[in-house]
XYZ file of N, CA, C and O in Angstrom:
308
model
N -10.160 -73.642 -37.613
C -10.085 -73.093 -38.742
C -8.812 -73.675 -39.966
O -7.802 -73.689 -39.265
N -8.895 -74.836 -40.738
C -7.876 -75.332 -41.136
C -7.140 -74.148 -42.339
O -7.852 -73.544 -43.051
N -6.096 -74.292 -42.123
C -4.761 -73.263 -43.015
C -4.999 -73.563 -44.658
O -5.264 -74.936 -44.634
N -5.195 -72.551 -45.412
C -5.252 -72.746 -46.762
C -3.962 -74.255 -47.023
O -2.932 -74.253 -46.282
N -3.977 -74.514 -48.005
C -3.031 -75.647 -48.570
C -1.794 -74.956 -48.939
O -1.361 -73.886 -49.401
N -1.004 -75.395 -48.835
C 0.553 -75.364 -49.130
C 1.263 -75.580 -50.149
O 1.217 -76.433 -50.904
N 2.064 -74.485 -51.194
C 2.771 -75.169 -52.482
C 3.569 -76.023 -52.554
O 3.733 -77.163 -53.654
N 4.125 -76.575 -51.615
C 4.963 -77.564 -51.440
C 4.315 -79.300 -51.376
O 4.671 -80.026 -51.783
N 2.563 -78.895 -51.415
C 2.167 -80.578 -51.315
C 2.018 -80.734 -52.877
O 1.945 -81.988 -53.036
N 2.227 -79.910 -53.819
C 2.293 -80.330 -55.281
C 3.591 -81.150 -55.597
O 3.473 -82.069 -56.190
N 4.677 -80.906 -54.908
C 5.864 -81.723 -55.165
C 6.075 -82.664 -53.806
O 7.221 -83.734 -53.949
N 4.943 -82.956 -52.875
C 5.264 -83.777 -52.012
C 5.281 -85.242 -52.330
O 6.431 -85.960 -51.894
N 4.631 -85.885 -53.206
C 4.580 -87.218 -53.270
C 6.175 -87.614 -54.129
O 6.665 -88.655 -53.938
N 6.609 -86.771 -54.722
C 8.093 -87.169 -55.686
C 8.895 -87.021 -54.757
O 9.905 -87.741 -54.619
N 9.024 -86.115 -53.697
C 9.820 -86.185 -52.564
C 9.648 -87.137 -51.989
O 11.070 -87.958 -51.630
N 8.772 -87.605 -51.359
C 8.350 -88.833 -50.713
C 8.888 -90.275 -51.565
O 9.330 -91.077 -50.749
N 8.774 -90.433 -52.756
C 9.282 -91.287 -53.827
C 10.849 -91.301 -53.830
O 11.421 -92.388 -53.577
N 11.217 -90.158 -53.783
C 12.669 -90.022 -53.843
C 13.393 -90.513 -52.641
O 14.311 -91.161 -52.720
N 12.727 -90.287 -51.326
C 13.223 -90.707 -50.027
C 13.257 -92.181 -50.007
O 13.822 -92.738 -49.070
N 12.322 -92.800 -50.750
C 11.960 -94.254 -50.526
C 12.996 -95.104 -51.108
O 13.416 -95.726 -50.374
N 13.870 -94.365 -52.053
C 15.271 -95.385 -52.424
C 16.658 -94.688 -52.221
O 17.200 -94.763 -52.458
N 16.389 -93.365 -51.775
C 17.509 -92.425 -51.304
C 17.706 -92.298 -49.943
O 16.552 -92.416 -49.179
N 18.770 -92.136 -48.974
C 18.630 -91.803 -47.533
C 18.672 -90.009 -47.457
O 18.563 -89.757 -46.541
N 18.895 -89.456 -48.333
C 18.497 -88.004 -48.635
C 18.025 -87.211 -49.681
O 18.117 -88.099 -50.969
N 17.739 -86.106 -49.468
C 17.139 -85.383 -50.669
C 17.311 -83.664 -50.303
O 17.426 -83.483 -49.355
N 17.407 -82.949 -51.205
C 17.458 -81.660 -51.257
C 16.274 -80.849 -51.766
O 15.924 -81.442 -52.637
N 15.866 -80.244 -50.761
C 14.473 -79.635 -51.109
C 14.517 -78.124 -51.021
O 14.897 -77.753 -50.090
N 14.555 -77.538 -52.027
C 14.228 -76.207 -52.047
C 13.241 -75.423 -52.525
O 12.529 -75.894 -53.501
N 12.678 -74.516 -51.673
C 11.180 -73.768 -51.807
C 11.608 -72.238 -51.336
O 12.184 -72.425 -50.248
N 10.744 -71.434 -51.554
C 10.802 -69.867 -50.949
C 10.194 -70.087 -49.325
O 9.396 -71.114 -49.073
N 10.543 -69.443 -48.829
C 9.724 -69.054 -47.239
C 8.115 -69.088 -47.353
O 7.565 -68.365 -48.102
N 7.726 -70.020 -46.505
C 5.883 -70.560 -46.870
C 5.709 -70.880 -47.210
O 4.186 -71.516 -47.327
N 6.527 -71.821 -48.052
C 5.971 -72.864 -48.877
C 5.376 -74.445 -48.337
O 4.854 -75.122 -49.151
N 5.953 -74.164 -47.312
C 5.701 -75.621 -46.497
C 6.546 -76.659 -45.643
O 6.294 -77.772 -45.647
N 7.944 -76.169 -46.052
C 8.960 -77.209 -45.709
C 9.130 -77.846 -44.623
O 8.912 -78.810 -44.522
N 8.777 -76.696 -43.730
C 8.787 -77.389 -42.181
C 7.515 -78.096 -41.825
O 7.457 -79.054 -41.467
N 6.636 -77.198 -42.360
C 4.924 -77.651 -41.560
C 4.289 -78.802 -42.453
O 3.119 -79.421 -41.613
N 4.861 -79.203 -43.488
C 4.223 -80.281 -44.420
C 4.874 -81.118 -44.750
O 4.432 -82.550 -44.636
N 6.270 -81.001 -44.853
C 7.172 -82.148 -44.837
C 7.544 -83.296 -43.671
O 7.495 -84.252 -43.912
N 7.933 -82.719 -42.628
C 7.887 -82.992 -41.641
C 6.853 -84.001 -40.883
O 7.071 -85.663 -40.735
N 5.344 -83.561 -41.340
C 4.561 -84.519 -40.729
C 4.215 -85.597 -41.966
O 3.616 -87.034 -41.607
N 4.130 -85.375 -42.909
C 4.277 -86.403 -43.964
C 5.378 -87.412 -43.764
O 5.144 -88.472 -44.145
N 6.470 -87.061 -43.596
C 7.706 -88.331 -43.215
C 7.178 -88.992 -42.409
O 7.144 -90.189 -42.349
N 6.607 -88.393 -41.000
C 6.079 -89.470 -39.853
C 5.099 -90.487 -40.420
O 4.851 -91.298 -39.558
N 4.246 -90.026 -41.467
C 2.995 -90.896 -41.912
C 3.655 -91.924 -42.699
O 2.831 -93.064 -42.736
N 5.180 -91.877 -43.143
C 5.480 -93.080 -43.936
C 6.320 -94.357 -43.106
O 6.585 -94.198 -41.974
N 5.794 -95.366 -43.554
C 5.939 -96.758 -42.785
C 7.706 -96.920 -42.697
O 8.275 -97.371 -41.771
N 8.336 -96.473 -43.789
C 9.772 -96.577 -43.727
C 10.466 -95.565 -43.076
O 11.770 -95.517 -42.855
N 9.674 -94.698 -42.408
C 10.480 -93.608 -41.805
C 10.340 -93.868 -40.379
O 9.718 -94.020 -39.689
N 11.711 -94.504 -39.939
C 11.703 -95.316 -38.523
C 12.986 -94.546 -37.646
O 12.980 -94.641 -36.596
N 13.289 -93.519 -38.380
C 14.583 -92.461 -37.668
C 13.883 -91.537 -37.149
O 12.808 -91.217 -36.871
N 14.843 -90.328 -36.692
C 14.247 -89.190 -36.039
C 14.130 -88.123 -37.142
O 14.898 -88.296 -38.268
N 13.315 -87.307 -36.753
C 12.928 -86.396 -37.787
C 13.579 -84.921 -37.092
O 12.737 -84.785 -36.280
N 14.476 -84.097 -37.760
C 15.031 -82.993 -36.577
C 14.575 -81.631 -37.854
O 14.953 -81.717 -39.265
N 14.126 -80.923 -36.945
C 13.686 -79.267 -37.567
C 14.459 -78.430 -36.868
O 14.511 -78.147 -36.097
N 15.267 -77.681 -37.802
C 15.905 -76.592 -37.216
C 15.275 -75.149 -37.838
O 14.930 -74.908 -39.184
N 15.170 -74.264 -36.794
C 14.608 -73.047 -37.226
C 15.320 -71.975 -36.476
O 15.934 -72.190 -35.598
N 16.084 -70.977 -37.250
C 16.753 -70.093 -36.652
C 16.130 -68.910 -35.767
O 16.924 -68.548 -34.933
N 14.935 -69.010 -35.807
C 14.186 -67.845 -35.175
C 13.211 -68.231 -34.349
O 12.438 -69.370 -34.846
N 13.241 -67.964 -32.722
C 12.227 -68.724 -31.930
C 10.753 -68.298 -32.731
O 9.784 -68.769 -32.600
N 10.396 -67.045 -33.371
C 9.260 -66.919 -33.802
C 9.296 -67.625 -35.031
O 7.765 -68.055 -35.184
N 9.983 -68.082 -35.983
C 9.698 -69.031 -37.075
C 9.495 -70.640 -36.116
O 8.539 -71.071 -36.844
N 9.632 -70.850 -35.414
C 9.631 -72.236 -34.806
C 8.076 -72.234 -33.871
O 7.576 -72.906 -34.425
N 7.973 -71.107 -33.515
C 6.711 -70.973 -33.103
C 5.418 -70.988 -33.947
O 4.506 -71.605 -33.949
N 5.704 -70.141 -34.864
C 4.684 -70.285 -35.988
C 4.559 -71.869 -36.619
O 3.500 -71.806 -36.990
N 5.674 -72.234 -37.268
C 5.975 -73.426 -37.611
C 4.633 -74.420 -36.583
O 3.975 -75.364 -37.218
N 5.094 -74.450 -35.241
C 4.474 -75.208 -34.452
C 2.880 -75.410 -34.610
O 2.236 -76.265 -34.657
N 2.611 -73.831 -34.409
C 1.183 -73.633 -34.670
C 0.542 -74.102 -35.837
O -0.479 -74.498 -36.115
N 1.195 -73.919 -36.917
C 0.631 -74.244 -38.375
C 0.551 -75.799 -38.453
O -0.626 -76.184 -38.559
N 1.642 -76.616 -37.652
C 1.373 -78.001 -37.679
C 0.122 -78.387 -36.851
O -0.654 -79.504 -37.122
N 0.074 -77.740 -35.737
C -0.892 -77.536 -34.561
C -2.324 -77.877 -35.393
O -3.278 -78.802 -35.392
N -2.457 -76.842 -36.210
C -3.568 -76.388 -36.793
C -4.005 -77.462 -37.732
O -5.055 -77.790 -38.381
N -3.051 -77.864 -38.881
C -3.144 -78.861 -39.760
C -3.890 -79.991 -39.199
O -4.860 -80.560 -39.800
N -3.345 -80.438 -37.780
C -3.418 -82.081 -37.175
C -4.949 -81.938 -36.298
O -5.003 -82.642 -35.726
N -5.315 -80.158 -36.200
C -6.453 -80.195 -35.459
C -6.376 -79.889 -34.175
O -7.379 -80.653 -33.468
N -5.227 -80.003 -33.534
C -4.745 -79.741 -32.494
C -4.930 -78.310 -31.709
O -4.613 -77.670 -32.727
N -4.860 -78.154 -30.477
C -4.629 -76.780 -29.974
C -3.439 -76.512 -30.090
O -2.186 -76.552 -30.171
């Protein structure tokens, strides 16, 4: 089952446009908006993203939940 769309998807194109011309950006959104699970995969799809993407999650449960959400979105187990 595909998870429901995330609120962050509404501003994701604007973020990617900003990062095309700048080396950094600040993204502020409430928990559960998709900062971890939607932004990182979107960055990986960009031809200009040639560096590493580091995701930090302070809790093990949050890290596992993020990994499960990204896998489900990508259609992976």
